């Protein structure tokens, strides 16, 4: 199952809809998209993780990097409706309280 | 030995490894959540082999074995890459961080210790790594007749 990332703009928000497993093989693809997207973000970068059935620590590290990039650019960063496996890995790595998480945007 | 899997140190092969382990764990009375944690931890161990032992090369071999011994589920992940410093696999607890202080990285090893009851690393010979991960008190599901 390849990783697909679609992006949409809503006013001052860019939404990345991620679909597929995020691991050492696919996390570089997500990272590349995020690095390109942060400079284009006016206020908020939202990553929708509803359709991510698996994420490992490389995926989590990518999200952390996204958070730091947004902080440096004074932009907001939020995770939208993370799947249960994604929430689980965030809880296991004790990063579940680091990110802003919303069920809907 | 329940299974022995040799895979090239190519990240694209990790998904297949996860699928095999997920299927293997179905025979035990482990919750879905617990199975996911175990698969995640094994994925982390293989990722460490790729990243650190083989330093990103995709032509190394990682061996993943599984067995059940005396009520313990034991996984062994071996590679022939650069031998890790034993100190890097010392038990560390996952610390809660804040959005201001969090940094990417350093998540894999604490995760191994969180998921498994025992984590043991040895260096067989003058190179390579052998990581043994054990879960105690694991029971098989009754077989259907």
CSV table of C-alpha atoms in Angstrom, one decimal:
chain,number,residue,atom,x,y,z
A,1,UNK,CA,0.0,0.0,0.0
A,2,UNK,CA,1.8,3.1,-1.2
A,3,UNK,CA,1.6,6.3,0.8
A,4,UNK,CA,-0.5,9.0,-0.8
A,5,UNK,CA,-0.6,12.6,0.3
A,6,UNK,CA,-3.2,15.0,-1.0
A,7,UNK,CA,-3.2,18.6,-0.1
A,8,UNK,CA,-6.0,21.1,0.0
A,9,UNK,CA,-6.1,24.8,1.0
A,10,UNK,CA,-9.0,26.2,3.1
A,11,UNK,CA,-8.6,30.0,3.6
A,12,UNK,CA,-5.4,30.3,5.7
A,13,UNK,CA,-5.0,26.6,6.3
A,14,UNK,CA,-3.3,23.8,4.4
A,15,UNK,CA,-4.5,20.3,5.0
A,16,UNK,CA,-2.5,17.3,4.1
A,17,UNK,CA,-4.6,14.1,3.8
A,18,UNK,CA,-2.2,11.2,4.4
A,19,UNK,CA,-3.3,7.7,3.4
A,20,UNK,CA,-1.2,4.6,3.9
A,21,UNK,CA,1.4,3.2,6.3
A,22,UNK,CA,4.1,5.6,7.5
A,23,UNK,CA,7.4,3.7,8.2
A,24,UNK,CA,11.1,4.0,7.4
A,25,UNK,CA,10.3,3.5,3.7
A,26,UNK,CA,7.5,6.1,3.4
A,27,UNK,CA,8.3,8.6,6.1
A,28,UNK,CA,10.9,10.4,3.9
A,29,UNK,CA,8.1,11.1,1.4
A,30,UNK,CA,5.9,12.6,4.1
A,31,UNK,CA,8.8,14.7,5.3
A,32,UNK,CA,9.6,16.0,1.9
A,33,UNK,CA,6.0,17.2,1.4
A,34,UNK,CA,5.9,18.8,4.9
A,35,UNK,CA,9.2,20.6,4.3
A,36,UNK,CA,7.8,22.0,1.0
A,37,UNK,CA,4.5,22.9,2.5
A,38,UNK,CA,5.5,24.8,5.7
A,39,UNK,CA,6.8,27.9,3.8
A,40,UNK,CA,3.5,28.0,1.9
A,41,UNK,CA,1.4,27.9,5.1
A,42,UNK,CA,-0.3,31.1,6.0
A,43,UNK,CA,-1.5,30.2,9.5
A,44,UNK,CA,-2.2,26.5,10.1
A,45,UNK,CA,-0.8,23.3,8.7
A,46,UNK,CA,-3.1,20.3,9.5
A,47,UNK,CA,-2.2,16.7,8.9
A,48,UNK,CA,-5.1,14.4,8.6
A,49,UNK,CA,-4.1,10.9,9.8
A,50,UNK,CA,-7.5,9.1,9.7
A,51,UNK,CA,-6.4,6.8,6.9
A,52,UNK,CA,-3.0,5.8,8.4
A,53,UNK,CA,-3.3,2.2,9.6
A,54,UNK,CA,0.3,2.1,10.8
A,55,UNK,CA,3.0,4.6,11.9
A,56,UNK,CA,6.4,3.9,13.5
A,57,UNK,CA,8.9,6.1,15.2
A,58,UNK,CA,10.3,7.5,12.0
A,59,UNK,CA,6.8,8.7,11.2
A,60,UNK,CA,6.5,10.2,14.6
A,61,UNK,CA,9.9,11.9,14.2
A,62,UNK,CA,8.6,13.4,11.0
A,63,UNK,CA,5.6,14.8,12.8
A,64,UNK,CA,7.9,16.2,15.5
A,65,UNK,CA,10.1,17.8,12.8
A,66,UNK,CA,6.9,19.3,11.2
A,67,UNK,CA,6.0,20.7,14.6
A,68,UNK,CA,9.4,22.3,15.0
A,69,UNK,CA,9.4,23.7,11.5
A,70,UNK,CA,6.0,25.3,12.1
A,71,UNK,CA,7.1,26.7,15.4
A,72,UNK,CA,10.2,28.3,13.8
A,73,UNK,CA,8.0,29.7,11.1
A,74,UNK,CA,5.4,30.9,13.7
A,75,UNK,CA,2.7,28.7,12.2
A,76,UNK,CA,0.3,26.4,13.9
A,77,UNK,CA,0.5,22.7,13.5
A,78,UNK,CA,-2.2,20.2,14.2
A,79,UNK,CA,-3.0,16.5,13.7
A,80,UNK,CA,-6.5,15.8,12.6
A,81,UNK,CA,-8.4,12.6,13.6
A,82,UNK,CA,-5.3,10.4,14.0
A,83,UNK,CA,-6.2,6.7,13.7
A,84,UNK,CA,-6.1,4.4,16.7
A,85,UNK,CA,-2.7,3.0,15.7
A,86,UNK,CA,-1.2,6.5,15.3
A,87,UNK,CA,-2.6,7.6,18.7
A,88,UNK,CA,-1.2,4.4,20.2
A,89,UNK,CA,2.4,5.1,19.0
A,90,UNK,CA,2.1,8.7,20.1
A,91,UNK,CA,1.0,7.4,23.6
A,92,UNK,CA,3.8,4.8,23.7
A,93,UNK,CA,6.4,7.5,22.9
A,94,UNK,CA,4.7,9.8,25.3
A,95,UNK,CA,4.2,12.4,22.6
A,96,UNK,CA,0.4,12.4,22.7
A,97,UNK,CA,0.3,15.6,24.7
A,98,UNK,CA,2.9,17.4,22.5
A,99,UNK,CA,0.8,17.8,19.5
A,100,UNK,CA,-2.5,19.6,19.1
A,101,UNK,CA,-5.0,17.0,18.0
A,102,UNK,CA,-8.4,17.7,16.6
A,103,UNK,CA,-11.1,15.3,15.6
A,104,UNK,CA,-12.4,17.7,12.9
A,105,UNK,CA,-11.0,20.8,11.3
B,1,UNK,CA,12.1,-22.2,16.2
B,2,UNK,CA,8.7,-21.0,14.9
B,3,UNK,CA,10.1,-19.0,12.1
B,4,UNK,CA,13.3,-17.5,10.8
B,5,UNK,CA,13.1,-14.7,8.3
B,6,UNK,CA,16.1,-13.2,6.4
B,7,UNK,CA,15.4,-9.9,4.8
B,8,UNK,CA,17.6,-7.4,3.0
B,9,UNK,CA,18.2,-4.2,4.9
B,10,UNK,CA,15.8,-2.4,2.6
B,11,UNK,CA,13.0,-0.3,4.2
B,12,UNK,CA,10.5,-1.4,1.6
B,13,UNK,CA,10.7,-4.9,3.0
B,14,UNK,CA,9.7,-4.0,6.5
B,15,UNK,CA,6.0,-4.0,5.7
B,16,UNK,CA,6.2,-7.7,4.7
B,17,UNK,CA,8.0,-8.5,8.0
B,18,UNK,CA,5.3,-6.7,9.9
B,19,UNK,CA,2.6,-8.8,8.1
B,20,UNK,CA,4.4,-12.0,8.9
B,21,UNK,CA,4.7,-11.2,12.6
B,22,UNK,CA,1.1,-10.0,12.8
B,23,UNK,CA,-0.1,-13.3,11.4
B,24,UNK,CA,2.2,-15.2,13.7
B,25,UNK,CA,0.9,-13.5,16.8
B,26,UNK,CA,-2.7,-14.6,16.0
B,27,UNK,CA,-2.0,-17.9,17.6
B,28,UNK,CA,-1.5,-16.3,21.0
B,29,UNK,CA,-4.0,-15.0,23.5
B,30,UNK,CA,-2.7,-11.4,22.9
B,31,UNK,CA,-5.1,-8.5,22.5
B,32,UNK,CA,-5.0,-6.6,19.2
B,33,UNK,CA,-3.5,-3.7,20.9
B,34,UNK,CA,-0.7,-5.8,22.3
B,35,UNK,CA,0.0,-7.4,18.9
B,36,UNK,CA,0.3,-4.0,17.4
B,37,UNK,CA,2.8,-2.9,20.1
B,38,UNK,CA,4.9,-6.0,19.5
B,39,UNK,CA,4.9,-5.5,15.7
B,40,UNK,CA,5.8,-1.9,16.2
B,41,UNK,CA,8.7,-2.8,18.5
B,42,UNK,CA,10.1,-5.4,16.1
B,43,UNK,CA,9.8,-2.8,13.3
B,44,UNK,CA,11.8,-0.4,15.4
B,45,UNK,CA,14.5,-3.1,16.0
B,46,UNK,CA,14.8,-3.8,12.3
B,47,UNK,CA,14.8,0.0,11.5
B,48,UNK,CA,17.7,0.4,14.0
B,49,UNK,CA,19.6,-2.4,12.1
B,50,UNK,CA,19.0,-0.6,8.8
B,51,UNK,CA,19.8,2.9,10.1
B,52,UNK,CA,22.7,2.3,12.5
B,53,UNK,CA,24.1,-1.2,11.9
B,54,UNK,CA,24.1,-0.9,8.1
B,55,UNK,CA,24.1,2.9,8.1
B,56,UNK,CA,21.4,3.0,5.4
B,57,UNK,CA,22.8,0.4,3.1
B,58,UNK,CA,20.2,-1.8,1.6
B,59,UNK,CA,22.5,-4.8,0.9
B,60,UNK,CA,22.8,-6.1,4.4
B,61,UNK,CA,20.9,-9.0,5.9
B,62,UNK,CA,18.7,-8.8,8.9
B,63,UNK,CA,17.5,-12.1,10.5
B,64,UNK,CA,14.3,-12.1,12.5
B,65,UNK,CA,13.5,-15.3,14.4
B,66,UNK,CA,10.6,-16.1,16.7
B,67,UNK,CA,10.2,-18.9,19.2
B,68,UNK,CA,8.2,-19.8,22.3
B,69,UNK,CA,10.3,-21.1,25.1
B,70,UNK,CA,8.9,-22.0,28.6
B,71,UNK,CA,6.0,-19.7,28.3
B,72,UNK,CA,8.1,-16.9,26.9
B,73,UNK,CA,7.7,-15.5,23.4
B,74,UNK,CA,11.2,-14.7,22.2
B,75,UNK,CA,12.2,-12.7,19.2
B,76,UNK,CA,15.8,-12.4,18.0
B,77,UNK,CA,16.9,-9.8,15.5
B,78,UNK,CA,20.4,-10.2,14.2
B,79,UNK,CA,22.5,-8.3,11.7
B,80,UNK,CA,26.1,-8.3,10.4
B,81,UNK,CA,26.6,-4.6,10.4
B,82,UNK,CA,28.5,-2.2,12.7
B,83,UNK,CA,28.3,-3.4,16.3
B,84,UNK,CA,26.3,-1.0,18.4
B,85,UNK,CA,27.6,0.4,21.6
B,86,UNK,CA,25.8,-1.6,24.4
B,87,UNK,CA,25.2,1.6,26.3
B,88,UNK,CA,22.8,2.7,23.5
B,89,UNK,CA,20.5,-0.2,24.3
B,90,UNK,CA,20.5,0.3,28.1
B,91,UNK,CA,17.1,0.5,29.6
B,92,UNK,CA,15.7,4.0,29.3
B,93,UNK,CA,12.3,5.1,30.2
B,94,UNK,CA,10.3,7.1,27.7
B,95,UNK,CA,10.2,10.6,29.1
B,96,UNK,CA,7.3,12.9,28.6
B,97,UNK,CA,8.3,16.0,26.7
B,98,UNK,CA,6.8,19.3,25.9
B,99,UNK,CA,6.2,20.9,22.5
B,100,UNK,CA,9.0,23.3,23.2
B,101,UNK,CA,11.6,20.8,24.2
B,102,UNK,CA,10.7,17.8,22.0
B,103,UNK,CA,13.2,16.7,19.3
B,104,UNK,CA,12.8,14.0,16.7
B,105,UNK,CA,14.7,10.8,17.3
B,106,UNK,CA,15.6,8.7,20.3
B,107,UNK,CA,12.2,7.0,20.3
B,108,UNK,CA,13.1,3.5,19.2
B,109,UNK,CA,15.1,2.1,22.1
B,110,UNK,CA,12.8,3.2,24.9
B,111,UNK,CA,9.9,1.8,23.0
B,112,UNK,CA,11.6,-1.7,23.0
B,113,UNK,CA,11.9,-1.6,26.8
B,114,UNK,CA,8.3,-0.4,27.1
B,115,UNK,CA,6.9,-3.3,25.0
B,116,UNK,CA,9.1,-6.2,26.0
B,117,UNK,CA,9.8,-7.7,29.4
B,118,UNK,CA,13.4,-8.4,28.6
B,119,UNK,CA,15.8,-6.7,26.1
B,120,UNK,CA,19.2,-8.3,25.7
B,121,UNK,CA,21.9,-7.3,23.2
B,122,UNK,CA,25.0,-9.3,22.4
B,123,UNK,CA,27.6,-8.8,19.7
B,124,UNK,CA,28.4,-12.2,18.1
B,125,UNK,CA,32.0,-12.2,17.0
B,126,UNK,CA,33.8,-9.1,16.0
B,127,UNK,CA,30.9,-7.5,14.2
B,128,UNK,CA,27.2,-7.5,14.0
B,129,UNK,CA,24.5,-7.4,16.6
B,130,UNK,CA,22.0,-9.8,18.1
B,131,UNK,CA,19.1,-8.4,19.9
B,132,UNK,CA,16.8,-10.7,22.0
B,133,UNK,CA,13.4,-9.5,23.0
B,134,UNK,CA,11.3,-11.5,25.4
B,135,UNK,CA,7.7,-11.4,26.5
B,136,UNK,CA,6.8,-13.5,29.6
B,137,UNK,CA,3.6,-15.5,30.2
B,138,UNK,CA,2.4,-15.7,26.7
B,139,UNK,CA,-0.2,-18.4,26.1
B,140,UNK,CA,-1.3,-20.1,22.9
B,141,UNK,CA,-4.9,-20.0,21.8
B,142,UNK,CA,-6.5,-23.4,22.1
B,143,UNK,CA,-6.4,-25.2,18.8
B,144,UNK,CA,-9.6,-25.9,17.0
B,145,UNK,CA,-10.3,-29.6,16.4
